[in-house]
Amino acid sequence: MNESLKPIDDQTIVITGASSGIGLTTARMAADRGARLVLAARSEDALRELTDEIEASGGEAAYVVADVRDRDDVRAIRETAIERFGGFDAWINGAAVSIYGRLSEVPVEDMRRQFDTNVWGLLYGSLEAAEHLRERGGAIVNIGSIVSDRSLLLQGSYAASKHAVKGFTDALRMELEDAGAPVSVTLIKPSSIDTPYPEHAENYMDEAATLPPPIYAPETVARAILHAATQGDREVTVGGGGKLVTALGHYAPGLLDRIMETVFDRQQRAGRPPRPGASALEESSGELAERGDYEGHVSETSLYTRLRQRRRTVAATLVGVAAGAAYAGYRTLRGGDEKRAGEQRETVERDRSRRPSVSRFGR
């Protein structure tokens, strides 16, 4: 365990996107485990209801009405955490919006607004969190997706935003490590999760949107997030189905392209007319909702993710040993190379000193 990370029941945790889906599920799970919470979302009604629910169960929570696209709103989240609880120990960037449709059919303006939430909102939150945690230690947990690694047909702009999230998260991790800051930075990459994600999406298809199976419960992601907040994971893919997709994309990208084109297009169409009403890109739904309306099988656990996180400590130790051995080998080889180079220089100089003097015009 990272020494700067506390048990959940001793943490104050900030969660953006706390009124729906993964953020809401994580907030409730963290409250059940004794964490103090700072909840952020756009809907004050939903936040007030969630805060009242947590406090009625004996927990502690504060909320901030915030649109993460506005950096001043994000700063207000940080300030509220400091004023109410004296600071925070983990910051979870969960706010995101989705769009379904082919890239040629989605207005660029909508893509830009999606990036404002998914990328810039997460960037603002990460920077505010890093500044606060740099001295005291803690965890930053960013919610990416399996599409951080492998783009998905009909969700191209969402995949592009999550690729950006991965790039930013990796860079931030390295900078904090290089500075010696006691801050863990984790990227959580969920597979398809049974949340209101498709119902809240901006949809440019001629059918209602749905998710390609296999589908996992939001609790699988919440458990991974809270594990990262106490153990400091680097990256965690939630769901073996998603891991299979990304592995296939790595080893056989052309084959996965064809599978995407023939199977995933159909699997993201629900076979009924699109839902009426505004999407989350336009406004918050205002309702607390963890789950969506997916009608198929939902896996309540992910064996792959549980095994992955249980083995993290052992794997990290083995990686550390291997890295140490590799570095030692490198130093040995480098020392041998330097020694040989020195001997070669000495030989050249000795040969030069033994050569007879030669005039420019011959002997």
mmCIF file of C-alpha atoms in Angstrom:
data_model
loop_
_atom_site.group_PDB
_atom_site.id
_atom_site.type_symbol
_atom_site.label_atom_id
_atom_site.label_comp_id
_atom_site.label_asym_id
_atom_site.label_seq_id
_atom_site.Cartn_x
_atom_site.Cartn_y
_atom_site.Cartn_z
ATOM 1 C CA MET A 1 0.000 0.000 0.000
ATOM 2 C CA ASN A 2 1.196 3.525 -0.755
ATOM 3 C CA GLU A 3 2.151 5.008 2.618
ATOM 4 C CA SER A 4 0.517 8.342 1.759
ATOM 5 C CA LEU A 5 -2.892 6.706 1.274
ATOM 6 C CA LYS A 6 -5.308 6.216 4.149
ATOM 7 C CA PRO A 7 -8.049 3.636 4.727
ATOM 8 C CA ILE A 8 -11.384 4.685 3.234
ATOM 9 C CA ASP A 9 -12.956 5.342 6.623
ATOM 10 C CA ASP A 10 -10.215 7.896 7.347
ATOM 11 C CA GLN A 11 -10.515 9.737 4.036
ATOM 12 C CA THR A 12 -12.311 12.767 2.702
ATOM 13 C CA ILE A 13 -13.140 12.045 -0.929
ATOM 14 C CA VAL A 14 -14.174 14.444 -3.685
ATOM 15 C CA ILE A 15 -16.350 12.967 -6.446
ATOM 16 C CA THR A 16 -17.388 14.812 -9.587
ATOM 17 C CA GLY A 17 -20.330 13.466 -11.555
ATOM 18 C CA ALA A 18 -21.717 12.272 -8.211
ATOM 19 C CA SER A 19 -25.410 12.328 -9.107
ATOM 20 C CA SER A 20 -25.491 9.493 -11.620
ATOM 21 C CA GLY A 21 -24.040 6.151 -12.648
ATOM 22 C CA ILE A 22 -20.526 5.301 -11.498
ATOM 23 C CA GLY A 23 -20.101 8.524 -9.518
ATOM 24 C CA LEU A 24 -23.325 7.976 -7.568
ATOM 25 C CA THR A 25 -22.556 4.318 -6.891
ATOM 26 C CA THR A 26 -19.054 5.201 -5.698
ATOM 27 C CA ALA A 27 -20.386 7.942 -3.428
ATOM 28 C CA ARG A 28 -22.837 5.598 -1.736
ATOM 29 C CA MET A 29 -20.254 2.837 -1.363
ATOM 30 C CA ALA A 30 -17.661 5.240 0.073
ATOM 31 C CA ALA A 31 -20.227 6.636 2.519
ATOM 32 C CA ASP A 32 -21.135 3.096 3.638
ATOM 33 C CA ARG A 33 -17.432 2.513 4.345
ATOM 34 C CA GLY A 34 -17.175 5.635 6.487
ATOM 35 C CA ALA A 35 -15.634 8.220 4.156
ATOM 36 C CA ARG A 36 -16.464 11.909 4.350
ATOM 37 C CA LEU A 37 -17.654 13.131 0.965
ATOM 38 C CA VAL A 38 -17.633 16.271 -1.140
ATOM 39 C CA LEU A 39 -20.140 15.696 -3.949
ATOM 40 C CA ALA A 40 -20.189 17.696 -7.167
ATOM 41 C CA ALA A 41 -22.637 17.708 -10.090
ATOM 42 C CA ARG A 42 -24.851 20.151 -11.982
ATOM 43 C CA SER A 43 -28.186 19.344 -10.311
ATOM 44 C CA GLU A 44 -28.685 20.866 -6.878
ATOM 45 C CA ASP A 45 -31.867 18.862 -6.275
ATOM 46 C CA ALA A 46 -30.073 15.569 -6.885
ATOM 47 C CA LEU A 47 -27.078 16.591 -4.772
ATOM 48 C CA ARG A 48 -29.252 17.722 -1.876
ATOM 49 C CA GLU A 49 -31.193 14.450 -1.985
ATOM 50 C CA LEU A 50 -27.976 12.402 -1.972
ATOM 51 C CA THR A 51 -26.429 14.453 0.835
ATOM 52 C CA ASP A 52 -29.565 14.082 2.959
ATOM 53 C CA GLU A 53 -29.557 10.335 2.288
ATOM 54 C CA ILE A 54 -25.922 9.975 3.426
ATOM 55 C CA GLU A 55 -26.368 12.115 6.524
ATOM 56 C CA ALA A 56 -29.551 10.250 7.472
ATOM 57 C CA SER A 57 -27.459 7.074 7.528
ATOM 58 C CA GLY A 58 -24.902 8.653 9.862
ATOM 59 C CA GLY A 59 -22.406 9.789 7.240
ATOM 60 C CA GLU A 60 -20.852 13.174 6.506
ATOM 61 C CA ALA A 61 -21.213 14.918 3.179
ATOM 62 C CA ALA A 62 -21.159 18.333 1.572
ATOM 63 C CA TYR A 63 -22.155 19.202 -1.960
ATOM 64 C CA VAL A 64 -21.158 21.764 -4.578
ATOM 65 C CA VAL A 65 -23.279 22.617 -7.605
ATOM 66 C CA ALA A 66 -20.634 22.705 -10.307
ATOM 67 C CA ASP A 67 -20.178 22.355 -14.028
ATOM 68 C CA VAL A 68 -16.654 20.976 -14.451
ATOM 69 C CA ARG A 69 -16.325 22.789 -17.791
ATOM 70 C CA ASP A 70 -15.923 25.958 -15.691
ATOM 71 C CA ARG A 71 -12.585 26.066 -13.868
ATOM 72 C CA ASP A 72 -13.975 28.481 -11.274
ATOM 73 C CA ASP A 73 -16.625 25.896 -10.416
ATOM 74 C CA VAL A 74 -13.912 23.265 -10.012
ATOM 75 C CA ARG A 75 -11.928 25.565 -7.738
ATOM 76 C CA ALA A 76 -15.084 25.984 -5.653
ATOM 77 C CA ILE A 77 -15.196 22.211 -5.132
ATOM 78 C CA ARG A 78 -11.670 22.285 -3.728
ATOM 79 C CA GLU A 79 -12.416 25.294 -1.523
ATOM 80 C CA THR A 80 -15.545 23.646 -0.124
ATOM 81 C CA ALA A 81 -13.559 20.525 0.801
ATOM 82 C CA ILE A 82 -10.979 22.644 2.618
ATOM 83 C CA GLU A 83 -13.552 24.793 4.423
ATOM 84 C CA ARG A 84 -15.768 21.889 5.470
ATOM 85 C CA PHE A 85 -13.280 19.098 6.175
ATOM 86 C CA GLY A 86 -9.858 20.754 6.223
ATOM 87 C CA GLY A 87 -8.931 19.263 2.859
ATOM 88 C CA PHE A 88 -9.305 15.969 1.032
ATOM 89 C CA ASP A 89 -7.383 12.737 0.547
ATOM 90 C CA ALA A 90 -8.712 11.513 -2.802
ATOM 91 C CA TRP A 91 -10.211 13.240 -5.830
ATOM 92 C CA ILE A 92 -12.273 11.170 -8.265
ATOM 93 C CA ASN A 93 -12.920 12.708 -11.682
ATOM 94 C CA GLY A 94 -16.115 10.982 -12.772
ATOM 95 C CA ALA A 95 -18.051 13.613 -14.724
ATOM 96 C CA ALA A 96 -18.489 12.753 -18.422
ATOM 97 C CA VAL A 97 -21.008 13.014 -21.255
ATOM 98 C CA SER A 98 -21.581 10.668 -24.189
ATOM 99 C CA ILE A 99 -22.511 10.986 -27.860
ATOM 100 C CA TYR A 100 -23.681 8.265 -30.258
ATOM 101 C CA GLY A 101 -23.369 8.678 -34.003
ATOM 102 C CA ARG A 102 -20.973 8.524 -36.919
ATOM 103 C CA LEU A 103 -18.331 11.234 -36.912
ATOM 104 C CA SER A 104 -19.688 12.649 -40.174
ATOM 105 C CA GLU A 105 -23.116 13.105 -38.548
ATOM 106 C CA VAL A 106 -22.135 14.582 -35.165
ATOM 107 C CA PRO A 107 -21.785 18.393 -35.153
ATOM 108 C CA VAL A 108 -18.268 19.491 -34.327
ATOM 109 C CA GLU A 109 -19.745 21.897 -31.785
ATOM 110 C CA ASP A 110 -21.133 18.939 -29.829
ATOM 111 C CA MET A 111 -17.774 17.185 -29.927
ATOM 112 C CA ARG A 112 -16.138 20.324 -28.572
ATOM 113 C CA ARG A 113 -18.631 20.534 -25.714
ATOM 114 C CA GLN A 114 -18.033 16.858 -24.971
ATOM 115 C CA PHE A 115 -14.285 17.513 -24.758
ATOM 116 C CA ASP A 116 -14.962 20.470 -22.445
ATOM 117 C CA THR A 117 -16.497 18.060 -19.929
ATOM 118 C CA ASN A 118 -14.601 14.820 -20.488
ATOM 119 C CA VAL A 119 -11.134 16.278 -20.986
ATOM 120 C CA TRP A 120 -10.951 19.839 -19.717
ATOM 121 C CA GLY A 121 -13.197 19.136 -16.724
ATOM 122 C CA LEU A 122 -11.008 16.193 -15.741
ATOM 123 C CA LEU A 123 -7.859 18.252 -16.366
ATOM 124 C CA TYR A 124 -9.103 21.074 -14.127
ATOM 125 C CA GLY A 125 -10.003 18.632 -11.360
ATOM 126 C CA SER A 126 -6.687 16.807 -11.584
ATOM 127 C CA LEU A 127 -4.656 20.015 -11.400
ATOM 128 C CA GLU A 128 -6.627 21.347 -8.428
ATOM 129 C CA ALA A 129 -6.243 18.008 -6.682
ATOM 130 C CA ALA A 130 -2.528 17.737 -7.440
ATOM 131 C CA GLU A 131 -1.820 21.190 -6.047
ATOM 132 C CA HIS A 132 -3.591 20.331 -2.785
ATOM 133 C CA LEU A 133 -2.198 16.804 -2.425
ATOM 134 C CA ARG A 134 1.394 17.544 -3.472
ATOM 135 C CA GLU A 135 2.510 18.100 0.128
ATOM 136 C CA ARG A 136 0.016 16.064 2.158
ATOM 137 C CA GLY A 137 -0.261 13.012 -0.103
ATOM 138 C CA GLY A 138 -3.298 11.266 -1.514
ATOM 139 C CA ALA A 139 -4.878 9.829 -4.630
ATOM 140 C CA ILE A 140 -6.199 11.135 -7.935
ATOM 141 C CA VAL A 141 -8.497 8.674 -9.709
ATOM 142 C CA ASN A 142 -9.496 9.474 -13.283
ATOM 143 C CA ILE A 143 -12.284 7.590 -15.001
ATOM 144 C CA GLY A 144 -11.280 6.639 -18.508
ATOM 145 C CA SER A 145 -12.699 3.716 -20.453
ATOM 146 C CA ILE A 146 -11.623 0.710 -22.452
ATOM 147 C CA VAL A 147 -11.995 3.133 -25.361
ATOM 148 C CA SER A 148 -8.995 4.954 -23.886
ATOM 149 C CA ASP A 149 -7.091 2.107 -25.551
ATOM 150 C CA ARG A 150 -9.333 1.094 -28.447
ATOM 151 C CA SER A 151 -11.835 3.275 -30.314
ATOM 152 C CA LEU A 152 -15.414 2.099 -30.701
ATOM 153 C CA LEU A 153 -17.575 2.541 -33.762
ATOM 154 C CA LEU A 154 -20.492 5.011 -33.264
ATOM 155 C CA GLN A 155 -18.746 6.526 -30.229
ATOM 156 C CA GLY A 156 -15.751 8.001 -31.986
ATOM 157 C CA SER A 157 -15.725 11.407 -30.286
ATOM 158 C CA TYR A 158 -16.186 9.809 -26.861
ATOM 159 C CA ALA A 159 -13.275 7.457 -27.589
ATOM 160 C CA ALA A 160 -11.146 10.403 -28.700
ATOM 161 C CA SER A 161 -11.876 12.209 -25.435
ATOM 162 C CA LYS A 162 -10.961 9.144 -23.395
ATOM 163 C CA HIS A 163 -7.724 8.708 -25.356
ATOM 164 C CA ALA A 164 -6.917 12.282 -24.290
ATOM 165 C CA VAL A 165 -7.761 11.400 -20.682
ATOM 166 C CA LYS A 166 -5.247 8.554 -20.745
ATOM 167 C CA GLY A 167 -2.531 10.731 -22.244
ATOM 168 C CA PHE A 168 -3.049 13.468 -19.669
ATOM 169 C CA THR A 169 -3.251 11.002 -16.770
ATOM 170 C CA ASP A 170 0.001 9.282 -17.754
ATOM 171 C CA ALA A 171 1.808 12.618 -18.076
ATOM 172 C CA LEU A 172 0.511 13.878 -14.722
ATOM 173 C CA ARG A 173 1.589 10.654 -13.012
ATOM 174 C CA MET A 174 5.119 10.960 -14.347
ATOM 175 C CA GLU A 175 5.417 14.629 -13.381
ATOM 176 C CA LEU A 176 4.299 13.967 -9.811
ATOM 177 C CA GLU A 177 6.626 10.973 -9.525
ATOM 178 C CA ASP A 178 9.515 13.026 -10.902
ATOM 179 C CA ALA A 179 8.802 15.739 -8.329
ATOM 180 C CA GLY A 180 8.742 13.179 -5.516
ATOM 181 C CA ALA A 181 5.146 14.071 -4.636
ATOM 182 C CA PRO A 182 3.374 11.380 -2.557
ATOM 183 C CA VAL A 183 0.381 11.289 -4.897
ATOM 184 C CA SER A 184 -0.896 8.210 -6.714
ATOM 185 C CA VAL A 185 -2.566 8.758 -10.095
ATOM 186 C CA THR A 186 -4.854 5.989 -11.350
ATOM 187 C CA LEU A 187 -6.714 5.508 -14.607
ATOM 188 C CA ILE A 188 -9.832 3.357 -14.265
ATOM 189 C CA LYS A 189 -10.979 1.853 -17.580
ATOM 190 C CA PRO A 190 -14.525 0.454 -17.344
ATOM 191 C CA SER A 191 -16.009 -1.920 -19.904
ATOM 192 C CA SER A 192 -19.712 -1.529 -20.741
ATOM 193 C CA ILE A 193 -21.420 -0.641 -17.447
ATOM 194 C CA ASP A 194 -25.134 -0.696 -16.634
ATOM 195 C CA THR A 195 -25.595 3.012 -15.942
ATOM 196 C CA PRO A 196 -27.844 5.658 -17.583
ATOM 197 C CA TYR A 197 -24.946 6.347 -19.990
ATOM 198 C CA PRO A 198 -26.910 5.502 -23.189
ATOM 199 C CA GLU A 199 -30.125 7.110 -21.934
ATOM 200 C CA HIS A 200 -28.285 10.368 -21.140
ATOM 201 C CA ALA A 201 -26.301 10.385 -24.401
ATOM 202 C CA GLU A 202 -26.705 12.845 -27.235
ATOM 203 C CA ASN A 203 -27.930 10.460 -29.925
ATOM 204 C CA TYR A 204 -27.571 11.002 -33.675
ATOM 205 C CA MET A 205 -28.656 7.478 -34.610
ATOM 206 C CA ASP A 206 -32.135 6.589 -35.853
ATOM 207 C CA GLU A 207 -32.615 4.165 -32.934
ATOM 208 C CA ALA A 208 -32.278 4.357 -29.174
ATOM 209 C CA ALA A 209 -28.737 3.777 -27.957
ATOM 210 C CA THR A 210 -27.555 0.842 -25.891
ATOM 211 C CA LEU A 211 -24.255 -0.749 -24.852
ATOM 212 C CA PRO A 212 -22.452 -3.730 -26.409
ATOM 213 C CA PRO A 213 -22.242 -6.741 -24.062
ATOM 214 C CA PRO A 214 -20.910 -8.043 -21.776
ATOM 215 C CA ILE A 215 -22.353 -5.559 -19.288
ATOM 216 C CA TYR A 216 -21.119 -5.084 -15.727
ATOM 217 C CA ALA A 217 -22.741 -3.529 -12.671
ATOM 218 C CA PRO A 218 -21.548 -0.058 -11.601
ATOM 219 C CA GLU A 219 -20.496 -1.544 -8.257
ATOM 220 C CA THR A 220 -17.641 -3.321 -10.051
ATOM 221 C CA VAL A 221 -16.216 0.059 -11.001
ATOM 222 C CA ALA A 222 -16.891 1.629 -7.590
ATOM 223 C CA ARG A 223 -14.947 -1.143 -5.867
ATOM 224 C CA ALA A 224 -12.025 -0.626 -8.251
ATOM 225 C CA ILE A 225 -12.069 3.134 -7.624
ATOM 226 C CA LEU A 226 -12.015 2.793 -3.838
ATOM 227 C CA HIS A 227 -9.292 0.151 -4.082
ATOM 228 C CA ALA A 228 -7.210 2.629 -6.099
ATOM 229 C CA ALA A 229 -7.846 5.335 -3.500
ATOM 230 C CA THR A 230 -6.201 3.166 -0.842
ATOM 231 C CA GLN A 231 -3.669 1.114 -2.838
ATOM 232 C CA GLY A 232 -2.481 3.457 -5.566
ATOM 233 C CA ASP A 233 -3.062 1.353 -8.699
ATOM 234 C CA ARG A 234 -1.654 2.633 -11.992
ATOM 235 C CA GLU A 235 -4.344 1.431 -14.428
ATOM 236 C CA VAL A 236 -7.276 -0.900 -13.871
ATOM 237 C CA THR A 237 -9.518 -2.332 -16.566
ATOM 238 C CA VAL A 238 -12.902 -3.206 -15.093
ATOM 239 C CA GLY A 239 -14.402 -6.258 -16.764
ATOM 240 C CA GLY A 240 -12.749 -9.148 -18.547
ATOM 241 C CA GLY A 241 -14.842 -8.445 -21.636
ATOM 242 C CA GLY A 242 -13.244 -5.049 -22.035
ATOM 243 C CA LYS A 243 -9.784 -6.471 -21.468
ATOM 244 C CA LEU A 244 -10.405 -8.990 -24.243
ATOM 245 C CA VAL A 245 -11.378 -6.193 -26.641
ATOM 246 C CA THR A 246 -8.280 -4.120 -25.880
ATOM 247 C CA ALA A 247 -6.011 -7.173 -26.118
ATOM 248 C CA LEU A 248 -7.496 -8.103 -29.489
ATOM 249 C CA GLY A 249 -7.077 -4.518 -30.614
ATOM 250 C CA HIS A 250 -3.402 -4.692 -29.682
ATOM 251 C CA TYR A 251 -2.563 -8.049 -31.240
ATOM 252 C CA ALA A 252 -5.031 -8.165 -34.152
ATOM 253 C CA PRO A 253 -6.254 -4.618 -34.844
ATOM 254 C CA GLY A 254 -7.444 -5.368 -38.394
ATOM 255 C CA LEU A 255 -9.533 -8.278 -37.191
ATOM 256 C CA LEU A 256 -11.085 -6.141 -34.448
ATOM 257 C CA ASP A 257 -11.880 -3.446 -37.008
ATOM 258 C CA ARG A 258 -13.921 -5.968 -38.980
ATOM 259 C CA ILE A 259 -15.663 -7.234 -35.836
ATOM 260 C CA MET A 260 -16.510 -3.658 -34.883
ATOM 261 C CA GLU A 261 -17.946 -2.972 -38.339
ATOM 262 C CA THR A 262 -20.068 -6.130 -38.516
ATOM 263 C CA VAL A 263 -21.099 -6.667 -34.870
ATOM 264 C CA PHE A 264 -20.639 -3.579 -32.683
ATOM 265 C CA ASP A 265 -22.719 -1.304 -34.908
ATOM 266 C CA ARG A 266 -25.758 -3.528 -34.397
ATOM 267 C CA GLN A 267 -25.056 -4.108 -30.703
ATOM 268 C CA GLN A 268 -25.255 -0.387 -29.936
ATOM 269 C CA ARG A 269 -28.728 0.000 -31.414
ATOM 270 C CA ALA A 270 -31.630 -0.865 -29.134
ATOM 271 C CA GLY A 271 -34.162 -1.554 -31.901
ATOM 272 C CA ARG A 272 -36.644 1.073 -30.755
ATOM 273 C CA PRO A 273 -37.110 4.802 -31.435
ATOM 274 C CA PRO A 274 -34.705 7.265 -29.781
ATOM 275 C CA ARG A 275 -35.643 8.628 -26.378
ATOM 276 C CA PRO A 276 -37.201 12.106 -26.416
ATOM 277 C CA GLY A 277 -35.845 14.958 -24.333
ATOM 278 C CA ALA A 278 -32.553 16.720 -23.735
ATOM 279 C CA SER A 279 -29.322 14.817 -23.255
ATOM 280 C CA ALA A 280 -26.741 15.257 -20.510
ATOM 281 C CA LEU A 281 -24.733 17.257 -23.030
ATOM 282 C CA GLU A 282 -27.450 19.894 -22.696
ATOM 283 C CA GLU A 283 -28.445 19.635 -19.038
ATOM 284 C CA SER A 284 -28.425 17.375 -15.998
ATOM 285 C CA SER A 285 -31.257 14.880 -15.662
ATOM 286 C CA GLY A 286 -31.783 16.012 -12.062
ATOM 287 C CA GLU A 287 -32.469 12.467 -10.875
ATOM 288 C CA LEU A 288 -30.346 10.082 -8.848
ATOM 289 C CA ALA A 289 -29.875 6.981 -10.993
ATOM 290 C CA GLU A 290 -27.170 4.349 -10.660
ATOM 291 C CA ARG A 291 -28.464 1.876 -13.261
ATOM 292 C CA GLY A 292 -29.731 2.200 -16.804
ATOM 293 C CA ASP A 293 -32.522 0.318 -18.559
ATOM 294 C CA TYR A 294 -30.390 -2.463 -20.057
ATOM 295 C CA GLU A 295 -32.618 -5.551 -20.370
ATOM 296 C CA GLY A 296 -29.973 -8.267 -20.803
ATOM 297 C CA HIS A 297 -27.666 -10.001 -18.352
ATOM 298 C CA VAL A 298 -25.590 -7.778 -16.070
ATOM 299 C CA SER A 299 -22.529 -9.232 -14.316
ATOM 300 C CA GLU A 300 -22.485 -8.107 -10.702
ATOM 301 C CA THR A 301 -18.775 -8.894 -10.306
ATOM 302 C CA SER A 302 -15.650 -9.065 -12.450
ATOM 303 C CA LEU A 303 -13.373 -11.977 -11.633
ATOM 304 C CA TYR A 304 -10.679 -10.542 -13.920
ATOM 305 C CA THR A 305 -10.613 -7.205 -12.077
ATOM 306 C CA ARG A 306 -10.613 -8.796 -8.620
ATOM 307 C CA LEU A 307 -7.673 -11.022 -9.526
ATOM 308 C CA ARG A 308 -5.882 -8.119 -11.199
ATOM 309 C CA GLN A 309 -6.079 -5.957 -8.090
ATOM 310 C CA ARG A 310 -5.305 -8.745 -5.626
ATOM 311 C CA ARG A 311 -2.156 -9.557 -7.551
ATOM 312 C CA ARG A 312 -1.067 -5.954 -7.834
ATOM 313 C CA THR A 313 1.164 -5.993 -4.768
ATOM 314 C CA VAL A 314 2.902 -9.213 -5.791
ATOM 315 C CA ALA A 315 3.183 -8.050 -9.385
ATOM 316 C CA ALA A 316 4.599 -4.704 -8.305
ATOM 317 C CA THR A 317 7.212 -6.479 -6.204
ATOM 318 C CA LEU A 318 8.217 -8.736 -9.098
ATOM 319 C CA VAL A 319 8.357 -5.766 -11.460
ATOM 320 C CA GLY A 320 10.514 -3.911 -8.957
ATOM 321 C CA VAL A 321 12.900 -6.838 -8.649
ATOM 322 C CA ALA A 322 13.028 -7.244 -12.435
ATOM 323 C CA ALA A 323 13.629 -3.534 -12.931
ATOM 324 C CA GLY A 324 16.398 -3.581 -10.334
ATOM 325 C CA ALA A 325 18.037 -6.564 -11.998
ATOM 326 C CA ALA A 326 17.733 -4.950 -15.411
ATOM 327 C CA TYR A 327 19.294 -1.734 -14.137
ATOM 328 C CA ALA A 328 22.104 -3.649 -12.451
ATOM 329 C CA GLY A 329 22.704 -5.537 -15.688
ATOM 330 C CA TYR A 330 22.685 -2.290 -17.605
ATOM 331 C CA ARG A 331 25.238 -0.767 -15.238
ATOM 332 C CA THR A 332 27.423 -3.854 -15.512
ATOM 333 C CA LEU A 333 27.269 -3.829 -19.297
ATOM 334 C CA ARG A 334 27.845 -0.113 -19.391
ATOM 335 C CA GLY A 335 30.836 -0.483 -17.074
ATOM 336 C CA GLY A 336 32.228 -3.241 -19.293
ATOM 337 C CA ASP A 337 31.698 -1.131 -22.391
ATOM 338 C CA GLU A 338 33.433 1.833 -20.767
ATOM 339 C CA LYS A 339 36.335 -0.381 -19.687
ATOM 340 C CA ARG A 340 36.722 -1.809 -23.192
ATOM 341 C CA ALA A 341 36.497 1.666 -24.712
ATOM 342 C CA GLY A 342 39.221 2.872 -22.348
ATOM 343 C CA GLU A 343 41.458 -0.067 -23.230
ATOM 344 C CA GLN A 344 40.914 0.631 -26.922
ATOM 345 C CA ARG A 345 41.888 4.289 -26.480
ATOM 346 C CA GLU A 346 45.044 3.264 -24.620
ATOM 347 C CA THR A 347 45.986 0.831 -27.417
ATOM 348 C CA VAL A 348 45.466 3.489 -30.093
ATOM 349 C CA GLU A 349 47.591 6.006 -28.190
ATOM 350 C CA ARG A 350 50.337 3.421 -27.618
ATOM 351 C CA ASP A 351 50.398 2.509 -31.315
ATOM 352 C CA ARG A 352 50.614 6.135 -32.292
ATOM 353 C CA SER A 353 53.579 6.732 -29.970
ATOM 354 C CA ARG A 354 55.473 3.814 -31.555
ATOM 355 C CA ARG A 355 55.046 4.921 -35.190
ATOM 356 C CA PRO A 356 58.151 6.524 -36.872
ATOM 357 C CA SER A 357 57.969 10.192 -37.759
ATOM 358 C CA VAL A 358 56.994 10.778 -41.415
ATOM 359 C CA SER A 359 57.649 13.949 -43.383
ATOM 360 C CA ARG A 360 54.822 15.571 -45.287
ATOM 361 C CA PHE A 361 56.961 15.074 -48.431
ATOM 362 C CA GLY A 362 57.978 11.434 -47.919
ATOM 363 C CA ARG A 363 60.912 9.721 -46.244
#
